[in-house]
Each structure stands twice: as structure tokens, then as C-alpha cells.
């Protein structure tokens, strides 16, 4: 129960990081989101909420944050946890951006079928929108 997707962009790693950590802009490149907000700065242990289509709200925690390199978000479900990691690197003089999603816990299979699989299927579209935004 894991999925990942990577893109290469001509945008600088700093610009990519700025877009990744601008929670209010997530809805611009993630078609599944209506809105997102975070309490305080985007840093380890910061808490936020995403608002999905149909008004569903999901809280998240910034589990780890290594500025200009990676961060991991944790979203809790009954008897399962979903992790989303965004990593920034270099490849052939371009910035490489990778998004990973995985689930853990006794009901992770159930929640993967309900939520995780759809997020994984939408990754290519989201990441292409992200690239367009980064290269503007």
C-alpha cells in the first residue's frame, strides 16, 4: 500500500520548497482539495487541516521537516495512519520532486482502498499542475 511519483522541473529547489510549504496554495495544484490551512509556520509538529471535495476535513501533522529537502505529513484514520512525503533532489541539472504516499496500521488495507488509492491515482495530474506552477 504505497505509491510514488516523480517529476523533473527547471524551477529552483528553493522555489519548489516555497510552493510545497505554502499550504494555502495546495488547492491550486491538487484537484482533490478545496482548501488547506496550517497553524503557524510550516515546521516539524505543525498541525493543519485539508478540506476535500464534498467538505470532508482531514487533520494533518508535519511529522518531519528538513527545509529545502523533504517533509512528511501524517494523517490519522481509525486504526491506520497515512503518510505523505515530498522530497526535493537533483537529476541532470534539474530539480527532481518526488511525492510518496503509504499507509500503516491494522486497517491500512481498508483505508488504502477508500482513500490512498485515489490519491495515488491523482498524483500524476497533481504533480504536472505543480510543475506548471513552479515553472511560471
mmCIF file with all atom_site columns, C-alpha atoms in Angstrom:
data_model
loop_
_atom_site.group_PDB
_atom_site.id
_atom_site.type_symbol
_atom_site.label_atom_id
_atom_site.label_alt_id
_atom_site.label_comp_id
_atom_site.label_asym_id
_atom_site.label_entity_id
_atom_site.label_seq_id
_atom_site.pdbx_PDB_ins_code
_atom_site.Cartn_x
_atom_site.Cartn_y
_atom_site.Cartn_z
_atom_site.occupancy
_atom_site.B_iso_or_equiv
_atom_site.pdbx_formal_charge
_atom_site.auth_seq_id
_atom_site.auth_comp_id
_atom_site.auth_asym_id
_atom_site.auth_atom_id
_atom_site.pdbx_PDB_model_num
ATOM 1   C CA . UNK A 1 1   ? 0.000   0.000  0.000   1.00 0.00 ? 1   UNK A CA 1
ATOM 2   C CA . UNK A 1 2   ? 2.378   2.570  -1.301  1.00 0.00 ? 2   UNK A CA 1
ATOM 3   C CA . UNK A 1 3   ? 2.601   4.832  -4.317  1.00 0.00 ? 3   UNK A CA 1
ATOM 4   C CA . UNK A 1 4   ? 5.138   7.391  -5.533  1.00 0.00 ? 4   UNK A CA 1
ATOM 5   C CA . UNK A 1 5   ? 5.529   9.748  -8.452  1.00 0.00 ? 5   UNK A CA 1
ATOM 6   C CA . UNK A 1 6   ? 8.425   11.983 -9.520  1.00 0.00 ? 6   UNK A CA 1
ATOM 7   C CA . UNK A 1 7   ? 8.807   14.928 -11.873 1.00 0.00 ? 7   UNK A CA 1
ATOM 8   C CA . UNK A 1 8   ? 11.726  16.958 -13.154 1.00 0.00 ? 8   UNK A CA 1
ATOM 9   C CA . UNK A 1 9   ? 11.414  20.730 -13.313 1.00 0.00 ? 9   UNK A CA 1
ATOM 10  C CA . UNK A 1 10  ? 13.540  23.684 -14.324 1.00 0.00 ? 10  UNK A CA 1
ATOM 11  C CA . UNK A 1 11  ? 12.374  25.538 -11.185 1.00 0.00 ? 11  UNK A CA 1
ATOM 12  C CA . UNK A 1 12  ? 14.945  26.026 -8.447  1.00 0.00 ? 12  UNK A CA 1
ATOM 13  C CA . UNK A 1 13  ? 14.812  23.804 -5.352  1.00 0.00 ? 13  UNK A CA 1
ATOM 14  C CA . UNK A 1 14  ? 14.066  26.927 -3.292  1.00 0.00 ? 14  UNK A CA 1
ATOM 15  C CA . UNK A 1 15  ? 11.039  27.797 -5.422  1.00 0.00 ? 15  UNK A CA 1
ATOM 16  C CA . UNK A 1 16  ? 9.840   24.195 -5.266  1.00 0.00 ? 16  UNK A CA 1
ATOM 17  C CA . UNK A 1 17  ? 10.178  24.240 -1.474  1.00 0.00 ? 17  UNK A CA 1
ATOM 18  C CA . UNK A 1 18  ? 8.280   27.534 -1.235  1.00 0.00 ? 18  UNK A CA 1
ATOM 19  C CA . UNK A 1 19  ? 5.371   26.099 -3.229  1.00 0.00 ? 19  UNK A CA 1
ATOM 20  C CA . UNK A 1 20  ? 5.416   22.819 -1.300  1.00 0.00 ? 20  UNK A CA 1
ATOM 21  C CA . UNK A 1 21  ? 5.212   24.580 2.042   1.00 0.00 ? 21  UNK A CA 1
ATOM 22  C CA . UNK A 1 22  ? 2.678   27.243 1.044   1.00 0.00 ? 22  UNK A CA 1
ATOM 23  C CA . UNK A 1 23  ? -0.275  25.286 2.397   1.00 0.00 ? 23  UNK A CA 1
ATOM 24  C CA . UNK A 1 24  ? -2.878  27.802 1.173   1.00 0.00 ? 24  UNK A CA 1
ATOM 25  C CA . UNK A 1 25  ? -1.694  27.220 -2.423  1.00 0.00 ? 25  UNK A CA 1
ATOM 26  C CA . UNK A 1 26  ? -2.057  23.418 -2.293  1.00 0.00 ? 26  UNK A CA 1
ATOM 27  C CA . UNK A 1 27  ? -5.551  23.695 -3.771  1.00 0.00 ? 27  UNK A CA 1
ATOM 28  C CA . UNK A 1 28  ? -4.083  25.330 -6.900  1.00 0.00 ? 28  UNK A CA 1
ATOM 29  C CA . UNK A 1 29  ? -2.227  22.189 -7.913  1.00 0.00 ? 29  UNK A CA 1
ATOM 30  C CA . UNK A 1 30  ? -4.128  19.452 -6.056  1.00 0.00 ? 30  UNK A CA 1
ATOM 31  C CA . UNK A 1 31  ? -7.546  18.982 -7.718  1.00 0.00 ? 31  UNK A CA 1
ATOM 32  C CA . UNK A 1 32  ? -8.855  16.982 -4.740  1.00 0.00 ? 32  UNK A CA 1
ATOM 33  C CA . UNK A 1 33  ? -8.551  19.928 -2.333  1.00 0.00 ? 33  UNK A CA 1
ATOM 34  C CA . UNK A 1 34  ? -10.971 22.771 -1.773  1.00 0.00 ? 34  UNK A CA 1
ATOM 35  C CA . UNK A 1 35  ? -8.729  24.415 0.818   1.00 0.00 ? 35  UNK A CA 1
ATOM 36  C CA . UNK A 1 36  ? -5.909  23.790 3.278   1.00 0.00 ? 36  UNK A CA 1
ATOM 37  C CA . UNK A 1 37  ? -4.559  25.654 6.263   1.00 0.00 ? 37  UNK A CA 1
ATOM 38  C CA . UNK A 1 38  ? -1.816  25.303 8.838   1.00 0.00 ? 38  UNK A CA 1
ATOM 39  C CA . UNK A 1 39  ? -1.462  26.697 12.317  1.00 0.00 ? 39  UNK A CA 1
ATOM 40  C CA . UNK A 1 40  ? 1.774   28.667 12.475  1.00 0.00 ? 40  UNK A CA 1
ATOM 41  C CA . UNK A 1 41  ? 4.859   28.091 10.374  1.00 0.00 ? 41  UNK A CA 1
ATOM 42  C CA . UNK A 1 42  ? 5.387   25.027 8.210   1.00 0.00 ? 42  UNK A CA 1
ATOM 43  C CA . UNK A 1 43  ? 7.742   23.165 10.514  1.00 0.00 ? 43  UNK A CA 1
ATOM 44  C CA . UNK A 1 44  ? 8.022   19.878 12.389  1.00 0.00 ? 44  UNK A CA 1
ATOM 45  C CA . UNK A 1 45  ? 4.996   19.265 14.658  1.00 0.00 ? 45  UNK A CA 1
ATOM 46  C CA . UNK A 1 46  ? 2.890   21.955 12.962  1.00 0.00 ? 46  UNK A CA 1
ATOM 47  C CA . UNK A 1 47  ? -0.765  20.991 12.626  1.00 0.00 ? 47  UNK A CA 1
ATOM 48  C CA . UNK A 1 48  ? -3.127  21.743 9.813   1.00 0.00 ? 48  UNK A CA 1
ATOM 49  C CA . UNK A 1 49  ? -6.282  20.705 8.056   1.00 0.00 ? 49  UNK A CA 1
ATOM 50  C CA . UNK A 1 50  ? -7.185  19.939 4.463   1.00 0.00 ? 50  UNK A CA 1
ATOM 51  C CA . UNK A 1 51  ? -10.692 20.348 3.134   1.00 0.00 ? 51  UNK A CA 1
ATOM 52  C CA . UNK A 1 52  ? -11.534 17.932 0.361   1.00 0.00 ? 52  UNK A CA 1
ATOM 53  C CA . UNK A 1 53  ? -14.328 17.764 -2.170  1.00 0.00 ? 53  UNK A CA 1
ATOM 54  C CA . UNK A 1 54  ? -17.726 17.398 -0.511  1.00 0.00 ? 54  UNK A CA 1
ATOM 55  C CA . UNK A 1 55  ? -16.415 19.311 2.522   1.00 0.00 ? 55  UNK A CA 1
ATOM 56  C CA . UNK A 1 56  ? -14.554 16.426 4.158   1.00 0.00 ? 56  UNK A CA 1
ATOM 57  C CA . UNK A 1 57  ? -11.958 17.724 6.603   1.00 0.00 ? 57  UNK A CA 1
ATOM 58  C CA . UNK A 1 58  ? -8.787  15.843 7.494   1.00 0.00 ? 58  UNK A CA 1
ATOM 59  C CA . UNK A 1 59  ? -6.268  16.991 10.076  1.00 0.00 ? 59  UNK A CA 1
ATOM 60  C CA . UNK A 1 60  ? -2.576  16.503 9.426   1.00 0.00 ? 60  UNK A CA 1
ATOM 61  C CA . UNK A 1 61  ? 0.661   16.806 11.361  1.00 0.00 ? 61  UNK A CA 1
ATOM 62  C CA . UNK A 1 62  ? 4.022   17.751 9.877   1.00 0.00 ? 62  UNK A CA 1
ATOM 63  C CA . UNK A 1 63  ? 5.866   14.694 11.182  1.00 0.00 ? 63  UNK A CA 1
ATOM 64  C CA . UNK A 1 64  ? 9.282   15.680 9.836   1.00 0.00 ? 64  UNK A CA 1
ATOM 65  C CA . UNK A 1 65  ? 10.638  18.727 8.036   1.00 0.00 ? 65  UNK A CA 1
ATOM 66  C CA . UNK A 1 66  ? 14.085  19.192 6.501   1.00 0.00 ? 66  UNK A CA 1
ATOM 67  C CA . UNK A 1 67  ? 13.939  22.602 4.772   1.00 0.00 ? 67  UNK A CA 1
ATOM 68  C CA . UNK A 1 68  ? 14.668  22.560 1.043   1.00 0.00 ? 68  UNK A CA 1
ATOM 69  C CA . UNK A 1 69  ? 14.918  18.774 1.108   1.00 0.00 ? 69  UNK A CA 1
ATOM 70  C CA . UNK A 1 70  ? 11.860  16.898 2.441   1.00 0.00 ? 70  UNK A CA 1
ATOM 71  C CA . UNK A 1 71  ? 8.857   16.786 4.695   1.00 0.00 ? 71  UNK A CA 1
ATOM 72  C CA . UNK A 1 72  ? 6.438   14.087 5.811   1.00 0.00 ? 72  UNK A CA 1
ATOM 73  C CA . UNK A 1 73  ? 2.793   14.603 6.711   1.00 0.00 ? 73  UNK A CA 1
ATOM 74  C CA . UNK A 1 74  ? 0.814   12.259 8.954   1.00 0.00 ? 74  UNK A CA 1
ATOM 75  C CA . UNK A 1 75  ? -2.963  11.905 8.741   1.00 0.00 ? 75  UNK A CA 1
ATOM 76  C CA . UNK A 1 76  ? -4.703  9.589  11.197  1.00 0.00 ? 76  UNK A CA 1
ATOM 77  C CA . UNK A 1 77  ? -7.626  7.338  10.368  1.00 0.00 ? 77  UNK A CA 1
ATOM 78  C CA . UNK A 1 78  ? -9.339  4.839  12.674  1.00 0.00 ? 78  UNK A CA 1
ATOM 79  C CA . UNK A 1 79  ? -6.720  2.119  13.217  1.00 0.00 ? 79  UNK A CA 1
ATOM 80  C CA . UNK A 1 80  ? -4.474  3.412  10.421  1.00 0.00 ? 80  UNK A CA 1
ATOM 81  C CA . UNK A 1 81  ? -2.078  6.224  9.568   1.00 0.00 ? 81  UNK A CA 1
ATOM 82  C CA . UNK A 1 82  ? -1.416  7.734  6.166   1.00 0.00 ? 82  UNK A CA 1
ATOM 83  C CA . UNK A 1 83  ? 1.973   9.266  5.435   1.00 0.00 ? 83  UNK A CA 1
ATOM 84  C CA . UNK A 1 84  ? 2.771   11.607 2.567   1.00 0.00 ? 84  UNK A CA 1
ATOM 85  C CA . UNK A 1 85  ? 6.382   12.544 1.884   1.00 0.00 ? 85  UNK A CA 1
ATOM 86  C CA . UNK A 1 86  ? 7.610   15.193 -0.528  1.00 0.00 ? 86  UNK A CA 1
ATOM 87  C CA . UNK A 1 87  ? 11.318  15.087 -1.441  1.00 0.00 ? 87  UNK A CA 1
ATOM 88  C CA . UNK A 1 88  ? 13.415  17.526 -3.463  1.00 0.00 ? 88  UNK A CA 1
ATOM 89  C CA . UNK A 1 89  ? 16.632  16.480 -5.166  1.00 0.00 ? 89  UNK A CA 1
ATOM 90  C CA . UNK A 1 90  ? 18.700  16.970 -8.309  1.00 0.00 ? 90  UNK A CA 1
ATOM 91  C CA . UNK A 1 91  ? 18.927  14.994 -11.531 1.00 0.00 ? 91  UNK A CA 1
ATOM 92  C CA . UNK A 1 92  ? 20.663  16.039 -14.762 1.00 0.00 ? 92  UNK A CA 1
ATOM 93  C CA . UNK A 1 93  ? 20.849  19.689 -13.685 1.00 0.00 ? 93  UNK A CA 1
ATOM 94  C CA . UNK A 1 94  ? 17.124  19.813 -12.931 1.00 0.00 ? 94  UNK A CA 1
ATOM 95  C CA . UNK A 1 95  ? 15.165  19.760 -9.728  1.00 0.00 ? 95  UNK A CA 1
ATOM 96  C CA . UNK A 1 96  ? 13.530  16.419 -9.017  1.00 0.00 ? 96  UNK A CA 1
ATOM 97  C CA . UNK A 1 97  ? 10.358  16.382 -6.925  1.00 0.00 ? 97  UNK A CA 1
ATOM 98  C CA . UNK A 1 98  ? 9.037   13.083 -5.574  1.00 0.00 ? 98  UNK A CA 1
ATOM 99  C CA . UNK A 1 99  ? 5.792   12.512 -3.732  1.00 0.00 ? 99  UNK A CA 1
ATOM 100 C CA . UNK A 1 100 ? 5.240   9.279  -1.828  1.00 0.00 ? 100 UNK A CA 1
ATOM 101 C CA . UNK A 1 101 ? 2.176   8.031  -0.018  1.00 0.00 ? 101 UNK A CA 1
ATOM 102 C CA . UNK A 1 102 ? 1.813   4.963  2.186   1.00 0.00 ? 102 UNK A CA 1
ATOM 103 C CA . UNK A 1 103 ? -0.390  3.649  4.961   1.00 0.00 ? 103 UNK A CA 1
ATOM 104 C CA . UNK A 1 104 ? 0.332   1.709  8.134   1.00 0.00 ? 104 UNK A CA 1
ATOM 105 C CA . UNK A 1 105 ? -1.814  0.109  10.812  1.00 0.00 ? 105 UNK A CA 1
ATOM 106 C CA . UNK A 1 106 ? -4.306  -2.744 11.227  1.00 0.00 ? 106 UNK A CA 1
ATOM 107 C CA . UNK A 1 107 ? -6.924  -1.177 8.906   1.00 0.00 ? 107 UNK A CA 1
ATOM 108 C CA . UNK A 1 108 ? -4.450  0.271  6.419   1.00 0.00 ? 108 UNK A CA 1
ATOM 109 C CA . UNK A 1 109 ? -5.729  -2.011 3.631   1.00 0.00 ? 109 UNK A CA 1
ATOM 110 C CA . UNK A 1 110 ? -9.275  -0.771 4.113   1.00 0.00 ? 110 UNK A CA 1
ATOM 111 C CA . UNK A 1 111 ? -8.245  2.902  4.207   1.00 0.00 ? 111 UNK A CA 1
ATOM 112 C CA . UNK A 1 112 ? -5.931  2.437  1.231   1.00 0.00 ? 112 UNK A CA 1
ATOM 113 C CA . UNK A 1 113 ? -8.886  1.235  -0.824  1.00 0.00 ? 113 UNK A CA 1
ATOM 114 C CA . UNK A 1 114 ? -11.072 4.094  0.467   1.00 0.00 ? 114 UNK A CA 1
ATOM 115 C CA . UNK A 1 115 ? -8.563  6.987  0.307   1.00 0.00 ? 115 UNK A CA 1
ATOM 116 C CA . UNK A 1 116 ? -4.964  6.117  -0.530  1.00 0.00 ? 116 UNK A CA 1
ATOM 117 C CA . UNK A 1 117 ? -5.549  4.517  -3.908  1.00 0.00 ? 117 UNK A CA 1
ATOM 118 C CA . UNK A 1 118 ? -7.403  7.600  -5.183  1.00 0.00 ? 118 UNK A CA 1
ATOM 119 C CA . UNK A 1 119 ? -4.634  9.928  -4.016  1.00 0.00 ? 119 UNK A CA 1
ATOM 120 C CA . UNK A 1 120 ? -2.122  7.712  -5.806  1.00 0.00 ? 120 UNK A CA 1
ATOM 121 C CA . UNK A 1 121 ? -4.185  7.770  -8.996  1.00 0.00 ? 121 UNK A CA 1
ATOM 122 C CA . UNK A 1 122 ? -4.368  11.575 -8.884  1.00 0.00 ? 122 UNK A CA 1
ATOM 123 C CA . UNK A 1 123 ? -0.623  12.049 -8.318  1.00 0.00 ? 123 UNK A CA 1
ATOM 124 C CA . UNK A 1 124 ? 0.368   12.415 -11.988 1.00 0.00 ? 124 UNK A CA 1
ATOM 125 C CA . UNK A 1 125 ? -2.217  15.163 -12.548 1.00 0.00 ? 125 UNK A CA 1
ATOM 126 C CA . UNK A 1 126 ? -1.329  16.930 -9.289  1.00 0.00 ? 126 UNK A CA 1
ATOM 127 C CA . UNK A 1 127 ? 2.395   16.755 -9.946  1.00 0.00 ? 127 UNK A CA 1
ATOM 128 C CA . UNK A 1 128 ? 2.018   18.065 -13.501 1.00 0.00 ? 128 UNK A CA 1
ATOM 129 C CA . UNK A 1 129 ? -0.007  21.013 -12.185 1.00 0.00 ? 129 UNK A CA 1
ATOM 130 C CA . UNK A 1 130 ? 2.688   21.507 -9.562  1.00 0.00 ? 130 UNK A CA 1
ATOM 131 C CA . UNK A 1 131 ? 5.375   21.600 -12.274 1.00 0.00 ? 131 UNK A CA 1
ATOM 132 C CA . UNK A 1 132 ? 3.416   24.189 -14.266 1.00 0.00 ? 132 UNK A CA 1
ATOM 133 C CA . UNK A 1 133 ? 3.070   26.362 -11.183 1.00 0.00 ? 133 UNK A CA 1
ATOM 134 C CA . UNK A 1 134 ? 6.775   26.029 -10.331 1.00 0.00 ? 134 UNK A CA 1
ATOM 135 C CA . UNK A 1 135 ? 7.918   26.915 -13.838 1.00 0.00 ? 135 UNK A CA 1
ATOM 136 C CA . UNK A 1 136 ? 5.788   30.073 -14.180 1.00 0.00 ? 136 UNK A CA 1
#
